[in-house]
Coordinates of C-alpha atoms and ligand atoms in Angstrom, one line a residue:
M1 CA 124.9 104.9 95.7
S2 CA 121.9 102.6 94.7
H3 CA 120.4 101.8 91.7
E4 CA 117.6 104.5 92.3
A5 CA 120.4 107.2 91.8
K6 CA 119.1 110.0 94.5
T7 CA 122.1 111.9 93.8
N8 CA 120.5 115.0 94.7
Y9 CA 120.9 116.9 97.4
I10 CA 117.5 119.0 97.8
G11 CA 116.6 120.8 101.4
G12 CA 118.6 118.0 103.0
K13 CA 117.6 115.2 101.6
W14 CA 119.2 112.4 98.8
T15 CA 116.6 112.3 95.8
A16 CA 116.3 110.7 92.6
A17 CA 115.3 113.2 89.6
Q18 CA 111.7 113.6 89.3
A19 CA 111.4 112.3 85.9
G20 CA 113.6 109.0 87.5
G21 CA 115.9 109.6 84.7
T22 CA 119.9 108.6 85.6
F23 CA 122.9 108.6 83.8
K24 CA 126.3 106.6 84.7
S25 CA 130.2 107.8 85.5
V26 CA 132.7 105.5 84.4
N27 CA 136.6 105.3 84.9
P28 CA 138.5 106.5 82.1
A29 CA 141.7 104.9 82.5
R30 CA 139.2 101.5 81.5
T31 CA 135.4 102.8 80.1
N32 CA 133.5 99.6 80.7
E33 CA 134.3 100.0 84.9
V34 CA 131.1 102.4 86.0
I35 CA 132.1 104.8 89.1
G36 CA 128.4 104.9 89.4
V37 CA 124.9 105.7 88.5
F38 CA 123.6 109.3 88.7
A39 CA 120.2 111.5 88.8
R40 CA 119.4 113.0 85.3
S41 CA 118.5 116.2 86.7
H42 CA 115.8 118.4 84.4
R43 CA 114.2 122.1 85.5
E44 CA 111.9 121.0 88.2
D45 CA 114.8 119.6 90.2
V46 CA 117.0 122.5 89.6
E47 CA 113.5 124.8 90.5
A48 CA 113.6 122.7 94.1
A49 CA 116.9 123.1 94.5
A50 CA 116.8 126.9 94.0
A51 CA 113.4 127.1 96.3
A52 CA 115.3 124.9 99.4
A53 CA 117.9 127.3 98.8
Q54 CA 116.0 130.2 98.9
A55 CA 114.1 128.8 101.8
A56 CA 117.2 128.5 103.9
Y57 CA 118.9 131.9 102.8
P58 CA 117.5 134.3 105.7
A59 CA 118.7 131.9 108.5
W60 CA 122.1 131.8 107.4
R61 CA 123.1 135.3 106.6
R62 CA 121.9 135.6 109.6
L63 CA 123.7 133.0 111.2
P64 CA 127.6 135.5 112.2
A65 CA 129.8 135.0 110.4
P66 CA 132.3 133.6 112.3
A67 CA 130.1 130.8 113.0
R68 CA 129.6 130.2 109.4
A69 CA 133.4 130.0 109.5
A70 CA 133.6 127.3 111.6
I71 CA 131.7 125.2 109.4
L72 CA 134.0 125.6 107.0
S73 CA 136.9 125.0 109.1
R74 CA 135.1 121.6 110.0
A75 CA 135.0 121.0 106.4
A76 CA 139.3 121.5 106.0
R77 CA 139.3 119.4 108.9
L78 CA 137.2 116.4 107.0
L79 CA 139.1 116.6 103.8
E80 CA 142.0 116.2 105.3
E81 CA 141.2 113.2 106.8
R82 CA 139.5 112.1 104.1
K83 CA 142.9 112.9 101.7
D84 CA 143.8 109.9 100.6
A85 CA 140.1 108.2 99.7
I86 CA 138.8 111.3 98.2
S87 CA 142.2 111.2 96.1
R88 CA 141.9 107.8 94.6
Q89 CA 138.6 108.6 93.6
M90 CA 139.1 111.3 91.9
T91 CA 141.9 109.3 90.2
R92 CA 139.5 106.5 89.4
E93 CA 136.5 108.9 88.3
M94 CA 138.6 111.2 86.0
G95 CA 142.1 110.1 85.5
K96 CA 144.4 112.5 86.6
V97 CA 147.3 110.6 88.4
L98 CA 147.3 110.5 92.7
T99 CA 149.9 113.2 93.3
E100 CA 147.8 115.5 91.3
A101 CA 144.4 114.2 92.7
R102 CA 145.8 114.6 96.1
G103 CA 147.2 118.6 95.1
D104 CA 143.6 119.2 93.9
V105 CA 142.3 118.1 97.5
Q106 CA 144.6 119.9 99.2
E107 CA 143.4 123.0 97.5
A108 CA 140.4 122.8 98.9
I109 CA 141.5 121.9 102.3
D110 CA 144.2 125.1 101.6
M111 CA 140.8 127.3 100.4
A112 CA 138.6 125.9 102.9
H113 CA 141.6 126.9 106.0
Y114 CA 141.2 130.1 104.1
I115 CA 138.0 131.3 103.7
A116 CA 137.4 130.2 107.0
A117 CA 139.8 133.3 108.5
F118 CA 137.4 135.9 106.8
G119 CA 135.2 135.0 108.7
R120 CA 136.7 137.2 111.9
M121 CA 138.2 139.6 109.6
P122 CA 137.1 143.1 108.6
N123 CA 133.7 143.0 106.3
G124 CA 134.0 146.9 105.4
S125 CA 135.1 150.1 106.2
L126 CA 134.2 153.0 107.9
V127 CA 134.2 156.6 106.2
P128 CA 134.6 160.1 107.0
S129 CA 131.2 162.1 106.3
E130 CA 131.4 165.7 105.1
R131 CA 128.4 166.7 107.3
A132 CA 128.7 166.9 110.8
D133 CA 127.1 164.1 113.2
I134 CA 126.4 161.3 110.3
F135 CA 127.9 158.5 110.3
C136 CA 129.2 156.9 106.9
A137 CA 129.8 153.1 106.4
A138 CA 130.1 150.2 103.6
K139 CA 129.5 146.8 104.5
R140 CA 129.9 143.8 102.1
V141 CA 126.8 141.7 101.8
P142 CA 125.3 138.4 100.2
I143 CA 123.1 138.5 97.5
G144 CA 121.0 135.2 97.7
V145 CA 121.0 132.2 95.7
V146 CA 124.5 131.3 94.1
G147 CA 124.3 128.5 91.3
L148 CA 128.0 127.1 90.8
I149 CA 129.0 124.9 87.5
T150 CA 131.8 123.5 87.3
P151 CA 134.0 121.2 85.2
W152 CA 136.0 117.6 85.1
N153 CA 139.5 118.8 85.6
F154 CA 139.6 120.3 89.0
P155 CA 136.8 118.4 90.1
I156 CA 137.3 119.5 94.0
A157 CA 139.0 122.4 94.4
I158 CA 137.6 124.3 91.6
P159 CA 134.0 124.4 93.5
S160 CA 135.9 125.0 96.7
W161 CA 137.2 128.0 95.3
K162 CA 133.5 129.0 94.4
M163 CA 131.5 127.4 96.8
F164 CA 133.9 128.3 99.9
P165 CA 133.1 132.2 99.7
A166 CA 129.5 132.1 98.7
L167 CA 128.7 130.4 102.7
L168 CA 131.2 133.1 104.4
A169 CA 129.2 135.9 102.7
G170 CA 126.3 134.2 103.8
N171 CA 124.8 133.2 100.3
T172 CA 123.3 129.8 99.7
V173 CA 124.1 127.2 96.7
V174 CA 123.0 125.5 94.0
F175 CA 125.6 123.2 92.4
K176 CA 125.5 121.6 89.4
P177 CA 128.9 119.7 88.9
A178 CA 130.4 117.9 85.3
E179 CA 128.9 115.2 83.9
D180 CA 132.4 113.4 84.0
T181 CA 132.5 113.8 87.9
P182 CA 129.3 113.7 89.4
G183 CA 130.8 110.4 92.3
L184 CA 133.5 113.5 93.6
A185 CA 130.8 115.9 94.2
V186 CA 128.4 113.6 96.0
T187 CA 131.6 113.2 98.3
F188 CA 132.2 117.1 98.5
V189 CA 128.7 117.7 99.9
E190 CA 129.1 115.0 102.1
T191 CA 131.9 115.9 103.7
L192 CA 130.0 119.8 103.7
I193 CA 127.2 117.9 105.3
E194 CA 129.4 116.3 107.8
A195 CA 130.7 119.6 108.9
G196 CA 127.4 120.7 109.8
I197 CA 126.4 122.5 106.6
P198 CA 122.3 123.6 107.9
T199 CA 119.5 122.0 105.8
G200 CA 118.9 124.1 102.2
V201 CA 122.3 126.6 102.5
V202 CA 124.0 123.4 100.0
N203 CA 122.2 121.5 97.4
L204 CA 123.3 119.7 94.5
V205 CA 122.0 118.8 91.2
T206 CA 123.7 116.3 89.3
G207 CA 123.3 116.1 85.4
F208 CA 124.3 117.4 82.0
G209 CA 124.7 120.6 81.0
D210 CA 122.1 121.3 78.1
E211 CA 119.7 120.1 80.7
A212 CA 120.7 120.8 84.3
G213 CA 123.2 123.5 84.0
A214 CA 120.5 125.1 81.8
A215 CA 118.3 124.9 84.2
V216 CA 120.5 126.7 86.7
V217 CA 121.4 129.3 84.4
E218 CA 117.4 130.3 83.6
S219 CA 115.7 129.6 87.2
G220 CA 114.4 132.9 88.8
A221 CA 115.3 132.0 92.0
I222 CA 119.0 132.1 91.5
P223 CA 120.6 135.7 90.6
V224 CA 124.3 135.0 90.6
I225 CA 125.8 132.4 88.2
S226 CA 129.7 131.4 88.2
F227 CA 130.9 128.7 85.6
T228 CA 134.4 127.4 84.7
G229 CA 134.8 125.4 81.5
S230 CA 134.4 126.0 78.0
T231 CA 134.9 129.4 76.0
E232 CA 131.3 128.4 74.0
V233 CA 129.6 127.6 76.4
G234 CA 130.4 130.9 78.7
R235 CA 129.9 133.0 75.7
R236 CA 125.9 131.7 76.2
I237 CA 125.2 131.7 79.8
A238 CA 127.2 135.0 79.8
A239 CA 124.8 136.3 76.8
R240 CA 122.2 135.2 78.8
C241 CA 122.2 136.3 82.4
G242 CA 122.9 139.9 80.2
Q243 CA 119.7 139.3 79.7
L244 CA 118.6 137.9 82.6
M245 CA 119.8 141.0 84.5
K246 CA 122.1 137.9 86.3
R247 CA 125.7 138.3 87.9
V248 CA 128.3 136.6 86.6
S249 CA 131.3 135.3 86.7
C250 CA 132.8 132.9 83.5
E251 CA 136.4 131.2 83.8
L252 CA 136.7 130.1 80.7
G253 CA 140.3 128.4 78.5
G254 CA 143.2 129.4 78.0
K255 CA 146.0 129.2 74.8
N256 CA 149.0 129.8 77.2
A257 CA 152.2 129.9 76.3
I258 CA 156.0 129.3 77.7
V259 CA 158.6 131.7 76.1
V260 CA 162.3 130.5 76.3
M261 CA 165.0 133.0 76.0
D262 CA 169.0 132.2 74.9
D263 CA 169.6 133.1 78.4
A264 CA 167.7 130.5 80.1
D265 CA 168.2 128.0 82.1
I266 CA 166.9 125.5 79.5
E267 CA 167.3 122.4 81.8
L268 CA 164.8 124.3 84.4
A269 CA 163.2 125.3 80.9
V270 CA 162.5 121.5 79.6
K271 CA 161.2 120.6 83.2
G272 CA 158.8 123.1 83.1
A273 CA 157.9 122.8 80.0
L274 CA 157.0 119.2 80.2
W275 CA 155.0 119.8 83.2
S276 CA 153.3 122.5 81.6
A277 CA 152.2 120.7 78.9
F278 CA 151.5 117.0 79.7
G279 CA 150.5 117.4 83.8
T280 CA 147.1 116.3 84.0
S281 CA 146.8 115.6 80.4
G282 CA 147.0 118.3 79.0
Q283 CA 143.8 119.4 80.6
R284 CA 144.8 122.4 82.8
C285 CA 142.8 125.3 82.0
T286 CA 147.2 126.8 82.8
A287 CA 148.3 123.8 80.1
A288 CA 151.5 125.2 78.4
S289 CA 150.2 124.5 74.3
R290 CA 152.5 127.0 73.0
L291 CA 156.5 127.2 73.9
I292 CA 158.0 130.1 71.8
V293 CA 161.8 129.1 71.7
H294 CA 164.4 131.9 70.8
R295 CA 166.7 130.5 67.8
H296 CA 169.6 130.4 69.4
V297 CA 168.3 127.1 71.9
R298 CA 165.8 125.9 69.9
S299 CA 167.2 122.5 68.5
A300 CA 169.2 122.3 72.0
F301 CA 165.1 122.9 74.2
R302 CA 163.3 121.0 71.3
D303 CA 165.4 117.5 71.5
A304 CA 166.1 117.7 75.3
L305 CA 162.0 118.0 75.5
A306 CA 161.2 115.4 72.7
D307 CA 163.3 112.9 74.8
R308 CA 161.7 113.5 77.8
T309 CA 158.3 113.5 76.5
R310 CA 159.0 109.9 75.0
A311 CA 160.1 108.5 78.3
L312 CA 156.9 109.9 79.9
R313 CA 154.8 106.8 80.9
L314 CA 151.3 106.3 80.4
G315 CA 149.1 104.3 81.8
D316 CA 146.1 104.2 85.4
G317 CA 147.0 107.1 87.5
L318 CA 146.5 104.6 90.4
D319 CA 149.5 103.0 89.1
P320 CA 152.9 105.4 91.1
S321 CA 154.6 104.4 88.5
T322 CA 152.4 106.4 86.1
D323 CA 153.5 110.0 84.6
V324 CA 150.4 110.8 82.4
G325 CA 146.9 109.2 83.0
P326 CA 144.2 108.9 80.7
V327 CA 141.8 112.3 78.8
I328 CA 138.9 112.3 80.4
N329 CA 136.6 110.8 77.7
R330 CA 136.2 109.1 74.0
R331 CA 134.8 112.2 72.8
Q332 CA 138.1 114.3 73.9
L333 CA 139.9 111.7 72.8
D334 CA 138.7 111.8 69.5
R335 CA 138.8 115.8 69.5
I336 CA 142.8 115.8 70.7
H337 CA 143.1 113.8 67.6
G338 CA 141.3 116.0 65.3
Y339 CA 143.6 118.7 66.3
V340 CA 146.4 116.7 65.9
D341 CA 145.5 116.1 62.2
V342 CA 144.2 119.8 61.9
G343 CA 148.1 120.8 63.2
R344 CA 149.5 118.3 60.7
A345 CA 147.6 119.7 57.6
E346 CA 148.7 123.2 58.8
G347 CA 152.5 122.2 57.7
A348 CA 153.2 121.9 61.9
R349 CA 155.9 119.1 62.0
L350 CA 155.2 115.9 64.3
I351 CA 158.0 115.1 66.6
T352 CA 156.9 112.4 69.0
G353 CA 153.4 111.2 69.9
G354 CA 150.3 111.9 67.6
A355 CA 148.2 108.8 68.3
I356 CA 145.6 106.9 70.2
V357 CA 146.6 104.5 72.4
S358 CA 145.0 101.3 70.7
D359 CA 146.8 98.4 72.0
D360 CA 146.1 96.6 75.2
P361 CA 145.6 96.9 78.0
L362 CA 145.4 100.8 77.5
G363 CA 143.0 100.5 74.6
E364 CA 140.6 100.0 77.1
G365 CA 140.6 103.0 78.4
C366 CA 141.2 107.2 77.1
Y367 CA 144.8 107.2 76.7
Y368 CA 146.5 110.0 73.6
S369 CA 150.5 109.9 73.0
P370 CA 151.8 113.0 74.5
T371 CA 152.3 115.1 71.2
I372 CA 155.2 117.9 70.3
F373 CA 154.9 120.2 67.5
D374 CA 158.0 122.0 65.8
E375 CA 157.6 124.4 62.7
M376 CA 154.5 125.9 64.7
R377 CA 153.3 129.2 63.7
P378 CA 151.7 131.6 65.7
A379 CA 148.3 131.9 63.0
M380 CA 147.7 128.2 63.1
R381 CA 144.5 126.9 64.4
I382 CA 146.9 124.5 67.0
A383 CA 148.5 128.0 68.2
Q384 CA 145.5 129.6 68.4
E385 CA 142.4 126.9 69.9
E386 CA 142.3 125.5 73.1
I387 CA 143.1 121.6 73.1
F388 CA 142.5 120.8 76.0
G389 CA 145.2 117.4 75.8
P390 CA 149.1 116.7 76.0
V391 CA 149.7 118.4 72.4
T392 CA 151.4 120.7 72.5
G393 CA 154.1 123.1 69.8
I394 CA 157.4 124.8 69.3
I395 CA 157.3 128.5 67.5
E396 CA 160.7 130.0 66.4
A397 CA 161.4 133.8 68.0
D398 CA 164.8 135.5 67.2
S399 CA 163.8 138.5 69.9
L400 CA 162.6 139.6 73.5
D401 CA 160.5 141.8 71.6
G402 CA 159.0 139.1 69.4
A403 CA 158.8 136.1 71.8
L404 CA 157.0 138.3 73.9
R405 CA 154.7 139.8 71.1
I406 CA 153.3 136.1 69.6
A407 CA 152.9 135.3 73.5
N408 CA 150.0 138.2 73.6
E409 CA 148.8 137.1 70.0
T410 CA 146.2 134.7 71.2
G411 CA 142.6 135.5 72.0
Y412 CA 143.1 134.1 75.4
G413 CA 144.8 135.5 78.8
L414 CA 145.1 133.2 81.5
S415 CA 148.4 132.2 82.2
L416 CA 151.6 133.0 80.4
S417 CA 155.7 132.1 81.2
L418 CA 158.9 133.3 80.6
Y419 CA 162.5 131.8 81.2
T420 CA 165.6 134.0 81.3
A421 CA 168.7 134.5 83.6
D422 CA 168.6 138.3 82.8
V423 CA 166.3 140.2 85.8
R424 CA 165.6 143.1 82.4
T425 CA 163.9 140.4 80.7
A426 CA 161.8 139.1 83.9
F427 CA 160.8 142.9 84.5
R428 CA 159.7 143.6 80.7
A429 CA 157.5 140.2 80.9
M430 CA 156.4 141.1 83.7
E431 CA 155.1 144.8 82.3
E432 CA 154.1 143.0 78.9
L433 CA 152.7 140.0 79.2
D434 CA 148.6 140.5 78.8
A435 CA 147.6 137.6 81.4
G436 CA 145.8 137.5 84.6
I437 CA 148.5 135.1 85.6
V438 CA 152.5 135.9 84.3
Y439 CA 155.3 133.6 85.5
V440 CA 159.2 133.8 86.2
N441 CA 161.4 130.6 85.5
L442 CA 158.5 128.5 86.1
P443 CA 155.8 126.6 84.7
T444 CA 152.4 127.7 83.6
S445 CA 150.6 125.8 85.9
G446 CA 151.0 126.0 89.7
A447 CA 148.3 128.6 90.9
E448 CA 148.4 129.5 94.7
I449 CA 144.9 130.0 96.6
Q450 CA 146.0 133.2 98.1
L451 CA 146.6 134.8 95.2
P452 CA 143.6 136.1 92.7
F453 CA 143.3 133.6 89.3
G454 CA 141.6 134.2 86.1
G455 CA 142.4 135.4 83.0
T456 CA 142.2 138.7 80.8
K457 CA 140.6 139.0 77.0
Q458 CA 138.4 136.1 76.2
T459 CA 139.8 133.8 79.8
G460 CA 136.9 135.1 81.4
N461 CA 135.1 138.4 81.9
G462 CA 136.6 140.2 84.4
H463 CA 136.2 138.1 87.3
R464 CA 139.3 136.1 90.1
E465 CA 139.1 133.2 92.1
A466 CA 140.6 132.9 95.0
G467 CA 142.9 135.4 96.6
W468 CA 141.3 138.4 99.3
M469 CA 138.7 138.7 96.3
A470 CA 137.7 135.9 96.5
M471 CA 133.8 137.4 98.2
D472 CA 133.7 139.8 94.9
Y473 CA 131.8 137.8 92.5
C474 CA 128.9 136.7 95.2
T475 CA 128.6 139.7 97.2
E476 CA 127.0 143.2 97.2
W477 CA 128.0 146.5 98.7
K478 CA 125.7 148.2 100.7
S479 CA 126.8 151.9 101.9
I480 CA 125.2 152.8 104.9
Y481 CA 124.6 157.1 106.1
V482 CA 123.2 157.3 109.9
N483 CA 122.3 161.0 111.5
Y484 CA 122.9 161.1 114.9
S485 CA 122.6 165.1 115.3
S486 CA 120.0 166.5 117.8
S487 CA 119.5 169.2 115.7
A488 CA 116.3 169.2 113.5
D489 CA 118.1 171.2 110.4
L490 CA 117.7 169.5 107.5
V491 CA 121.5 168.6 106.1
R492 CA 121.3 167.9 102.3
A493 CA 124.5 166.4 100.5
Q494 CA 124.6 165.8 96.7
I495 CA 123.6 170.0 96.8
D496 CA 125.8 172.5 96.3
T497 CA 126.2 174.1 99.9
V498 CA 127.8 177.8 99.1
E499 CA 124.3 179.8 98.6
N500 CA 124.4 182.8 95.9
Ligands
NAI601 P1 131.5 122.0 78.9 O1 131.8 123.8 79.4 O2 130.7 121.8 78.0 O3 131.1 122.3 80.9 C1 131.5 122.8 81.5 C2 130.5 122.9 83.0 O4 129.4 123.7 82.2 C3 129.7 121.3 82.9 O5 129.2 121.3 84.1 C4 128.3 121.3 82.1 O6 127.7 120.6 82.8 C5 128.2 122.5 82.2 N1 127.2 123.3 80.2 C6 127.6 122.7 79.7 N2 126.8 122.8 78.8 C7 125.9 124.1 79.1 C8 124.9 124.9 79.1 N3 124.2 124.7 77.8 N4 123.8 125.6 80.2 C9 124.6 125.5 81.2 N5 125.9 124.7 81.5 C10 126.6 123.9 80.6 O7 133.1 121.4 79.2 P2 133.1 120.3 78.3 O8 132.3 119.6 76.8 O9 133.4 119.5 79.9 O10 134.7 120.5 77.7 C11 134.4 120.9 76.5 C12 135.7 122.0 76.2 O11 135.9 122.6 77.5 C13 137.4 121.3 77.0 O12 138.0 120.7 75.5 C14 138.0 122.4 76.9 O13 138.7 123.1 75.9 C15 137.5 123.5 77.4 N6 137.3 123.1 79.4 C16 138.3 123.9 79.8 C17 138.6 124.0 80.8 C18 139.1 124.9 81.4 O14 139.5 125.0 82.5 N7 139.6 126.2 81.3 C19 137.8 123.2 81.7 C20 136.8 122.4 81.2 C21 136.8 121.9 79.9
MG602 MG1 133.9 109.5 84.8

């Protein structure tokens, strides 16, 4: 992108912020490496984007759904062709290792294929009437302009979960990506443009949350908001949308746990814990930051996990020998380290990690050593608050009931897992674990797009993304009644037809 930072895409044109402000995106593996300079948008830019989206809405809504779907199919093919380049760009802009970046892009490809198929699926129901010669049906209809506010940890996948269903349903979009990954948002939108998305249907405004993001929430031209990010910001957005009577779906934090029972395959459970805790440097909403382990197997599990954790190689995600990349930025690095200090002060026992890496060459980036606490207790802050970094802790349990209770004792409800060899224990877990996603003998991360994704309690506000309900958040149901009787009699409903 040029020095003018024309990174806003509004009404079919790449433009700079009206006030002319810019900001930089940097590589978290070496923060002196600048990825690009981007438009720092404010209210006037968001309003221009919303107006363009409003203007494009009537024609887009009227386009037959299979034609809208064909554009998503082309986007899937273009993303496939560019998967290597986009994945490398992702590792450079936000740090996750290349195999994970490829997985992120693949999710968008899968989502595009999956949602495109809905373009030829039933879009409503025919329903019998209680009256003669009355036709009844209900159909799904779009709402208008959808505002998308997304985080940096899945910079292609999360926008695709929100945007593809919105577009297929006939909505137009204003997209405000995270300030840490604006370059990937530009690439994503460029791909949609090449796929043939009409002018004004997708609009991009880059910038900060309290400026561009807040303006998306406030805009009178945007009746639907979909947000993924921190619970703190989600709570504020949901409250404001309540006042404005806007539709809002929030996908927020997690405090996910893996339960390891005494009959579990310990080797399998250790591998699952290692991946759940340290994959994406712990920066997944599904990361396992609590390991609830039966006391009979706690020391064996802990020692095996600690050995494998010490063997993890930190480094640039582009290096194929790297297991764990940097965290997103200095602010998060300090926040993570602050939580480790909290854990120490609360009396949890640090068994490995617990430090910002400062030696060369990693010291130029945002690296945190993978960290395990033992003797964590359920009420500790490190067992209750989302840390969003490579930090996990072991809590001892002495029974299945106790372990399930501890697992559920958190304000969040995204992803919970249990390892066991006993089918009865597995079914208890499926019943009792209070979360949107439950795994048995699998890590807490690893959702597939054809199943609903989202959480209970403070993880969200009751919505799900992906799956066959992917369009729920951005559509309304319209019920339709048609009288085709040749009689002139008025036949009413909602009235007692028994005369007395
Ligand atoms: P954040 O919640 O501040 O940012 C997420 C998105 O919301 C970004 O696009 C941001 O620009 C926007 N935003 C921020 N403030 C806003 C406002 N007032 N109005 C409208 N939009 C706003 O998250 P951030 O700062 O990137 O990370 C902080 C913490 O959030 C992390 O440590 C983690 O705990 C949590 N988080 C959780 C995620 C998850 O997947 N569960 C994803 C990202 C962050
Ligand atoms: Mg960056």
